[in-house]
Amino acid sequence: MKLLRYGPAGQEKPGLLDDQGQVRDLSGIVSDIAGDTLTTEGMDKLRGLDMDALPVVQGTPQESLRLGACVGNIGKFICIGLNYADHAAESGLDVPPEPVIFNKWTSAVVGPNDDVMIPRGSIKTDWEVELGVVIGTGGSYIDEADAMNHVAGFCVVNDVSEREYQIERAGTWDKGKGCDTFGPTGPWLVTPDEVGDFDNLSMWLDVDGKRYQNGSTATMVYKVPFLVAYCSRFMSLQPGDVISTGTPPGVGMGQKPPTYLKGGEVMRLGIDGLGEQQQKVTKA
């Protein structure tokens, strides 16, 4: 299944994408793509529906029909840093001996085609295409061998980052990662059975038509099951939490000379089987 949320910002309704690319309304079945809807029991309920009997929503998704973030009421937006060997190399840093964990504030979450806003005073706003993992069944101290039973699905995340705030302004990475609009998520949550080999997905990002990132989840150092188990050692994972798993090379900071967003650009990014995002960059 491809689950989504559609409608005006703050008024999104739950839906799914059918085989013809139409949005089907789920608001008569569930209140949101969030919480208990994402548990094993909730997802089994959705799988049992007759898709053709669900109401068709008018409009083309991501064109005439706005999509919100594919997960509602995200509780924790957990991010993993330096998790691609080739990205660590372009950053001039060693692969960390354990995963680097930081957070995006949930106020950063926006839809996949909403504008990304450069904060006031920013001089180093950057881009990062990432594979997002959506937790379905929660838990603590999850075994790596059982980790995928806790995953509801996958999605595209743009881990927008302000590098001066992140690296040069003292404190933790969170300062440069959680600004408003810095977490475009979606367009849809794709269940694992439709994703296939999530360890070998092509991923890319363009700015104004120029390809900057062109990588694969194959170069991820710490894989998805390990990350789910690892994060669950430090916090209980709950339905609707999102883990953004790191980015391949090609970020602005890694260019020679470094290249950052100034406002007016258009970012376009995607991951095989998970859809595409597109954002216009504006100034606060």
mmCIF file of C-alpha atoms in Angstrom:
data_model
loop_
_atom_site.group_PDB
_atom_site.id
_atom_site.type_symbol
_atom_site.label_atom_id
_atom_site.label_comp_id
_atom_site.label_asym_id
_atom_site.label_seq_id
_atom_site.Cartn_x
_atom_site.Cartn_y
_atom_site.Cartn_z
ATOM 1 C CA MET A 1 0.000 0.000 0.000
ATOM 2 C CA LYS A 2 0.853 3.632 -0.501
ATOM 3 C CA LEU A 3 -0.709 5.659 2.305
ATOM 4 C CA LEU A 4 -0.918 9.445 2.247
ATOM 5 C CA ARG A 5 -2.562 12.515 3.717
ATOM 6 C CA TYR A 6 -4.237 15.085 1.478
ATOM 7 C CA GLY A 7 -5.831 18.487 1.744
ATOM 8 C CA PRO A 8 -5.010 21.954 3.082
ATOM 9 C CA ALA A 9 -2.257 22.322 5.668
ATOM 10 C CA GLY A 10 -3.594 21.474 9.104
ATOM 11 C CA GLN A 11 -6.745 19.887 7.658
ATOM 12 C CA GLU A 12 -5.288 16.791 5.997
ATOM 13 C CA LYS A 13 -7.398 13.669 5.561
ATOM 14 C CA PRO A 14 -6.137 10.081 5.308
ATOM 15 C CA GLY A 15 -5.986 8.380 1.949
ATOM 16 C CA LEU A 16 -4.224 5.845 -0.195
ATOM 17 C CA LEU A 17 -2.941 5.788 -3.749
ATOM 18 C CA ASP A 18 -4.603 3.196 -5.965
ATOM 19 C CA ASP A 19 -3.053 1.367 -8.905
ATOM 20 C CA GLN A 20 -4.296 4.037 -11.324
ATOM 21 C CA GLY A 21 -2.591 6.857 -9.419
ATOM 22 C CA GLN A 22 -5.846 8.135 -7.927
ATOM 23 C CA VAL A 23 -6.259 9.070 -4.283
ATOM 24 C CA ARG A 24 -8.893 7.073 -2.392
ATOM 25 C CA ASP A 25 -10.412 8.571 0.739
ATOM 26 C CA LEU A 26 -9.900 6.665 4.004
ATOM 27 C CA SER A 27 -11.550 9.188 6.327
ATOM 28 C CA GLY A 28 -14.567 6.907 6.783
ATOM 29 C CA ILE A 29 -12.267 4.126 7.948
ATOM 30 C CA VAL A 30 -9.532 5.799 10.033
ATOM 31 C CA SER A 31 -9.071 9.266 11.489
ATOM 32 C CA ASP A 32 -5.485 9.728 10.252
ATOM 33 C CA ILE A 33 -2.367 7.964 8.988
ATOM 34 C CA ALA A 34 -0.996 8.056 12.506
ATOM 35 C CA GLY A 35 -0.842 6.220 15.815
ATOM 36 C CA ASP A 36 -2.762 2.954 15.990
ATOM 37 C CA THR A 37 -3.496 3.030 12.253
ATOM 38 C CA LEU A 38 0.196 2.188 11.731
ATOM 39 C CA THR A 39 0.336 -0.831 14.042
ATOM 40 C CA THR A 40 0.247 -4.356 12.656
ATOM 41 C CA GLU A 41 -3.446 -4.616 13.484
ATOM 42 C CA GLY A 42 -4.225 -1.239 11.942
ATOM 43 C CA MET A 43 -2.367 -2.006 8.739
ATOM 44 C CA ASP A 44 -4.005 -5.422 8.436
ATOM 45 C CA LYS A 45 -7.389 -3.687 8.636
ATOM 46 C CA LEU A 46 -6.446 -1.436 5.723
ATOM 47 C CA ARG A 47 -5.113 -4.339 3.667
ATOM 48 C CA GLY A 48 -8.477 -6.039 4.016
ATOM 49 C CA LEU A 49 -10.381 -3.163 2.397
ATOM 50 C CA ASP A 50 -11.890 -3.279 -1.078
ATOM 51 C CA MET A 51 -9.910 -0.415 -2.595
ATOM 52 C CA ASP A 52 -12.330 -0.014 -5.505
ATOM 53 C CA ALA A 53 -15.170 0.641 -3.062
ATOM 54 C CA LEU A 54 -13.420 3.631 -1.474
ATOM 55 C CA PRO A 55 -14.394 7.148 -2.633
ATOM 56 C CA VAL A 56 -12.149 8.707 -5.268
ATOM 57 C CA VAL A 57 -10.699 12.099 -4.325
ATOM 58 C CA GLN A 58 -10.751 14.618 -7.145
ATOM 59 C CA GLY A 59 -7.448 16.065 -8.282
ATOM 60 C CA THR A 60 -3.997 14.861 -9.240
ATOM 61 C CA PRO A 61 -1.779 14.258 -6.199
ATOM 62 C CA GLN A 62 1.118 16.727 -5.914
ATOM 63 C CA GLU A 63 -0.419 18.855 -8.671
ATOM 64 C CA SER A 64 -4.001 20.005 -8.197
ATOM 65 C CA LEU A 65 -4.277 18.040 -4.933
ATOM 66 C CA ARG A 66 -1.931 19.044 -2.112
ATOM 67 C CA LEU A 67 -0.376 16.277 -0.046
ATOM 68 C CA GLY A 68 0.686 16.753 3.547
ATOM 69 C CA ALA A 69 3.386 14.782 5.316
ATOM 70 C CA CYS A 70 2.520 11.106 4.885
ATOM 71 C CA VAL A 71 2.488 10.564 8.682
ATOM 72 C CA GLY A 72 0.316 12.625 10.988
ATOM 73 C CA ASN A 73 1.161 13.687 14.533
ATOM 74 C CA ILE A 74 4.748 12.463 14.350
ATOM 75 C CA GLY A 75 5.876 11.921 17.910
ATOM 76 C CA LYS A 76 9.637 11.728 17.384
ATOM 77 C CA PHE A 77 11.589 12.697 14.268
ATOM 78 C CA ILE A 78 14.860 10.847 14.839
ATOM 79 C CA CYS A 79 17.779 11.370 12.462
ATOM 80 C CA ILE A 80 21.012 9.466 11.879
ATOM 81 C CA GLY A 81 24.166 11.369 10.912
ATOM 82 C CA LEU A 82 27.121 10.317 8.754
ATOM 83 C CA ASN A 83 25.506 6.972 7.932
ATOM 84 C CA TYR A 84 26.766 6.696 4.349
ATOM 85 C CA ALA A 85 30.435 5.854 3.908
ATOM 86 C CA ASP A 86 30.759 8.017 0.795
ATOM 87 C CA HIS A 87 29.064 11.002 2.471
ATOM 88 C CA ALA A 88 31.374 10.727 5.500
ATOM 89 C CA ALA A 89 34.327 10.755 3.088
ATOM 90 C CA GLU A 90 33.133 13.921 1.301
ATOM 91 C CA SER A 91 32.693 15.550 4.722
ATOM 92 C CA GLY A 92 36.275 14.659 5.641
ATOM 93 C CA LEU A 93 35.072 12.648 8.631
ATOM 94 C CA ASP A 94 35.477 9.068 9.774
ATOM 95 C CA VAL A 95 32.512 6.731 9.842
ATOM 96 C CA PRO A 96 31.344 6.903 13.485
ATOM 97 C CA PRO A 97 31.863 3.784 15.616
ATOM 98 C CA GLU A 98 28.175 3.961 16.599
ATOM 99 C CA PRO A 99 25.281 5.746 14.891
ATOM 100 C CA VAL A 100 25.083 9.495 15.460
ATOM 101 C CA ILE A 101 21.565 10.373 16.660
ATOM 102 C CA PHE A 102 20.005 13.831 16.508
ATOM 103 C CA ASN A 103 16.470 15.191 16.225
ATOM 104 C CA LYS A 104 14.314 17.342 14.056
ATOM 105 C CA TRP A 105 11.619 19.202 15.953
ATOM 106 C CA THR A 106 8.204 18.125 14.752
ATOM 107 C CA SER A 107 7.407 21.751 13.850
ATOM 108 C CA ALA A 108 9.831 21.199 10.943
ATOM 109 C CA VAL A 109 7.469 18.704 9.291
ATOM 110 C CA VAL A 110 5.799 19.829 6.053
ATOM 111 C CA GLY A 111 4.353 18.195 2.973
ATOM 112 C CA PRO A 112 6.515 16.909 0.128
ATOM 113 C CA ASN A 113 5.775 19.863 -2.142
ATOM 114 C CA ASP A 114 5.466 22.657 0.414
ATOM 115 C CA ASP A 115 7.930 25.550 0.336
ATOM 116 C CA VAL A 116 11.173 25.257 2.299
ATOM 117 C CA MET A 117 11.969 28.469 4.142
ATOM 118 C CA ILE A 118 15.512 29.699 4.738
ATOM 119 C CA PRO A 119 15.730 31.013 8.327
ATOM 120 C CA ARG A 120 16.579 34.643 8.972
ATOM 121 C CA GLY A 121 20.324 35.077 9.146
ATOM 122 C CA SER A 122 21.069 31.759 7.455
ATOM 123 C CA ILE A 123 24.147 31.603 5.253
ATOM 124 C CA LYS A 124 24.546 27.823 4.821
ATOM 125 C CA THR A 125 21.184 26.145 4.204
ATOM 126 C CA ASP A 126 21.748 22.719 2.605
ATOM 127 C CA TRP A 127 19.846 19.700 1.289
ATOM 128 C CA GLU A 128 19.888 15.946 2.043
ATOM 129 C CA VAL A 129 17.751 13.246 0.415
ATOM 130 C CA GLU A 130 17.116 10.464 2.940
ATOM 131 C CA LEU A 131 15.235 7.214 3.417
ATOM 132 C CA GLY A 132 12.646 7.605 6.169
ATOM 133 C CA VAL A 133 11.536 4.637 8.270
ATOM 134 C CA VAL A 134 8.076 4.873 9.848
ATOM 135 C CA ILE A 135 7.531 2.925 13.057
ATOM 136 C CA GLY A 136 4.332 0.884 13.212
ATOM 137 C CA THR A 137 4.449 -1.288 16.302
ATOM 138 C CA GLY A 138 6.340 0.375 19.117
ATOM 139 C CA GLY A 139 8.736 -1.099 21.616
ATOM 140 C CA SER A 140 11.926 -0.826 23.641
ATOM 141 C CA TYR A 141 15.071 -2.968 23.405
ATOM 142 C CA ILE A 142 13.913 -4.382 20.081
ATOM 143 C CA ASP A 143 15.948 -7.288 18.727
ATOM 144 C CA GLU A 144 17.566 -6.568 15.380
ATOM 145 C CA ALA A 145 16.180 -9.848 14.030
ATOM 146 C CA ASP A 146 12.656 -8.679 14.884
ATOM 147 C CA ALA A 147 13.086 -5.025 13.911
ATOM 148 C CA MET A 148 11.229 -5.124 10.590
ATOM 149 C CA ASN A 149 8.104 -6.332 12.392
ATOM 150 C CA HIS A 150 8.073 -2.870 13.990
ATOM 151 C CA VAL A 151 8.251 -0.974 10.675
ATOM 152 C CA ALA A 152 5.030 0.241 9.018
ATOM 153 C CA GLY A 153 6.761 1.534 5.913
ATOM 154 C CA PHE A 154 9.228 3.836 4.212
ATOM 155 C CA CYS A 155 9.123 7.349 2.779
ATOM 156 C CA VAL A 156 11.263 10.112 1.298
ATOM 157 C CA VAL A 157 12.637 12.781 3.650
ATOM 158 C CA ASN A 158 14.532 15.948 2.757
ATOM 159 C CA ASP A 159 16.740 16.553 5.796
ATOM 160 C CA VAL A 160 17.187 20.270 5.149
ATOM 161 C CA SER A 161 20.088 21.562 7.261
ATOM 162 C CA GLU A 162 21.618 24.911 8.191
ATOM 163 C CA ARG A 163 25.318 24.058 8.425
ATOM 164 C CA GLU A 164 26.483 27.150 10.297
ATOM 165 C CA TYR A 165 23.842 26.592 12.967
ATOM 166 C CA GLN A 166 24.610 22.859 13.015
ATOM 167 C CA ILE A 167 28.394 22.971 13.199
ATOM 168 C CA GLU A 168 29.679 26.445 14.004
ATOM 169 C CA ARG A 169 27.258 27.882 16.551
ATOM 170 C CA ALA A 170 28.028 25.634 19.559
ATOM 171 C CA GLY A 171 25.814 22.953 21.000
ATOM 172 C CA THR A 172 24.294 19.965 19.268
ATOM 173 C CA TRP A 173 23.399 19.374 15.622
ATOM 174 C CA ASP A 174 19.713 19.884 16.432
ATOM 175 C CA LYS A 175 20.107 23.663 16.227
ATOM 176 C CA GLY A 176 20.649 23.499 12.466
ATOM 177 C CA LYS A 177 18.295 20.627 11.723
ATOM 178 C CA GLY A 178 14.902 21.482 13.161
ATOM 179 C CA CYS A 179 14.049 24.886 11.726
ATOM 180 C CA ASP A 180 10.507 25.356 10.447
ATOM 181 C CA THR A 181 9.920 23.581 7.076
ATOM 182 C CA PHE A 182 13.207 21.625 7.364
ATOM 183 C CA GLY A 183 11.422 18.249 7.272
ATOM 184 C CA PRO A 184 9.488 17.604 4.024
ATOM 185 C CA THR A 185 8.116 14.061 4.394
ATOM 186 C CA GLY A 186 6.333 11.940 1.789
ATOM 187 C CA PRO A 187 4.643 11.899 -0.694
ATOM 188 C CA TRP A 188 3.464 8.551 0.604
ATOM 189 C CA LEU A 189 4.239 5.912 3.166
ATOM 190 C CA VAL A 190 5.032 2.738 1.218
ATOM 191 C CA THR A 191 4.642 -0.585 2.999
ATOM 192 C CA PRO A 192 7.697 -2.885 3.044
ATOM 193 C CA ASP A 193 6.084 -5.498 0.787
ATOM 194 C CA GLU A 194 5.948 -2.906 -2.022
ATOM 195 C CA VAL A 195 9.432 -1.496 -1.428
ATOM 196 C CA GLY A 196 11.372 -4.709 -1.925
ATOM 197 C CA ASP A 197 15.122 -4.501 -1.290
ATOM 198 C CA PHE A 198 15.359 -1.356 0.838
ATOM 199 C CA ASP A 199 19.128 -1.923 1.084
ATOM 200 C CA ASN A 200 19.530 -1.147 -2.627
ATOM 201 C CA LEU A 201 17.339 1.826 -3.545
ATOM 202 C CA SER A 202 18.586 4.562 -5.869
ATOM 203 C CA MET A 203 18.169 8.057 -4.474
ATOM 204 C CA TRP A 204 18.815 11.460 -5.992
ATOM 205 C CA LEU A 205 18.389 15.206 -5.541
ATOM 206 C CA ASP A 206 18.470 18.090 -8.044
ATOM 207 C CA VAL A 207 18.663 21.830 -7.428
ATOM 208 C CA ASP A 208 17.377 23.927 -10.342
ATOM 209 C CA GLY A 209 17.730 20.907 -12.599
ATOM 210 C CA LYS A 210 21.344 20.135 -11.675
ATOM 211 C CA ARG A 211 21.914 16.683 -10.196
ATOM 212 C CA TYR A 212 23.860 16.985 -6.939
ATOM 213 C CA GLN A 213 23.053 13.747 -5.136
ATOM 214 C CA ASN A 214 23.004 10.450 -7.006
ATOM 215 C CA GLY A 215 23.438 7.600 -4.537
ATOM 216 C CA SER A 216 22.015 4.402 -3.164
ATOM 217 C CA THR A 217 20.978 2.988 0.175
ATOM 218 C CA ALA A 218 23.541 0.274 -0.618
ATOM 219 C CA THR A 219 26.278 2.502 0.855
ATOM 220 C CA MET A 220 24.426 2.934 4.157
ATOM 221 C CA VAL A 221 26.760 1.913 6.996
ATOM 222 C CA TYR A 222 24.206 1.022 9.684
ATOM 223 C CA LYS A 223 21.246 -0.703 8.049
ATOM 224 C CA VAL A 224 17.568 -0.222 8.825
ATOM 225 C CA PRO A 225 17.018 -3.200 11.180
ATOM 226 C CA PHE A 226 20.115 -2.287 13.176
ATOM 227 C CA LEU A 227 19.026 1.359 13.434
ATOM 228 C CA VAL A 228 15.543 0.459 14.675
ATOM 229 C CA ALA A 229 17.033 -1.833 17.321
ATOM 230 C CA TYR A 230 19.757 0.669 18.239
ATOM 231 C CA CYS A 231 17.410 3.630 18.664
ATOM 232 C CA SER A 232 15.096 1.528 20.825
ATOM 233 C CA ARG A 233 17.900 1.168 23.393
ATOM 234 C CA PHE A 234 17.763 4.887 24.142
ATOM 235 C CA MET A 235 14.038 5.618 23.851
ATOM 236 C CA SER A 236 10.822 3.710 23.412
ATOM 237 C CA LEU A 237 9.748 3.770 19.787
ATOM 238 C CA GLN A 238 6.075 4.482 19.220
ATOM 239 C CA PRO A 239 3.672 4.225 16.276
ATOM 240 C CA GLY A 240 4.248 7.132 13.926
ATOM 241 C CA ASP A 241 7.821 7.888 14.952
ATOM 242 C CA VAL A 242 10.070 8.534 11.955
ATOM 243 C CA ILE A 243 13.751 7.600 11.667
ATOM 244 C CA SER A 244 15.587 9.429 8.878
ATOM 245 C CA THR A 245 18.563 7.253 8.062
ATOM 246 C CA GLY A 246 21.249 9.488 6.569
ATOM 247 C CA THR A 247 22.224 10.820 3.163
ATOM 248 C CA PRO A 248 24.570 9.865 0.299
ATOM 249 C CA PRO A 249 27.226 12.269 -1.035
ATOM 250 C CA GLY A 250 26.457 15.401 -3.007
ATOM 251 C CA VAL A 251 25.267 17.795 -0.318
ATOM 252 C CA GLY A 252 26.022 21.480 -0.746
ATOM 253 C CA MET A 253 28.610 21.468 2.026
ATOM 254 C CA GLY A 254 30.598 18.869 0.098
ATOM 255 C CA GLN A 255 30.837 20.852 -3.153
ATOM 256 C CA LYS A 256 34.059 22.587 -4.155
ATOM 257 C CA PRO A 257 33.467 25.380 -3.377
ATOM 258 C CA PRO A 258 30.534 24.717 -1.020
ATOM 259 C CA THR A 259 27.144 25.610 -2.520
ATOM 260 C CA TYR A 260 24.195 26.674 -0.382
ATOM 261 C CA LEU A 261 20.588 27.666 -0.947
ATOM 262 C CA LYS A 262 19.955 31.412 -1.243
ATOM 263 C CA GLY A 263 16.227 31.531 -2.011
ATOM 264 C CA GLY A 264 14.340 31.102 -5.272
ATOM 265 C CA GLU A 265 15.740 27.657 -6.088
ATOM 266 C CA VAL A 266 13.670 24.528 -6.686
ATOM 267 C CA MET A 267 14.746 21.247 -5.086
ATOM 268 C CA ARG A 268 13.532 17.989 -6.603
ATOM 269 C CA LEU A 269 14.357 14.637 -5.021
ATOM 270 C CA GLY A 270 13.236 11.043 -4.918
ATOM 271 C CA ILE A 271 13.918 7.435 -4.027
ATOM 272 C CA ASP A 272 13.086 4.416 -6.192
ATOM 273 C CA GLY A 273 9.591 3.163 -5.452
ATOM 274 C CA LEU A 274 8.907 5.845 -2.832
ATOM 275 C CA GLY A 275 7.986 8.784 -5.044
ATOM 276 C CA GLU A 276 9.333 12.279 -5.510
ATOM 277 C CA GLN A 277 9.274 15.621 -3.718
ATOM 278 C CA GLN A 278 9.654 19.144 -5.073
ATOM 279 C CA GLN A 279 10.085 22.298 -3.008
ATOM 280 C CA LYS A 280 10.554 25.949 -3.836
ATOM 281 C CA VAL A 281 13.049 27.667 -1.543
ATOM 282 C CA THR A 282 11.846 30.911 0.024
ATOM 283 C CA LYS A 283 13.184 33.297 2.652
ATOM 284 C CA ALA A 284 11.705 33.828 6.105
#
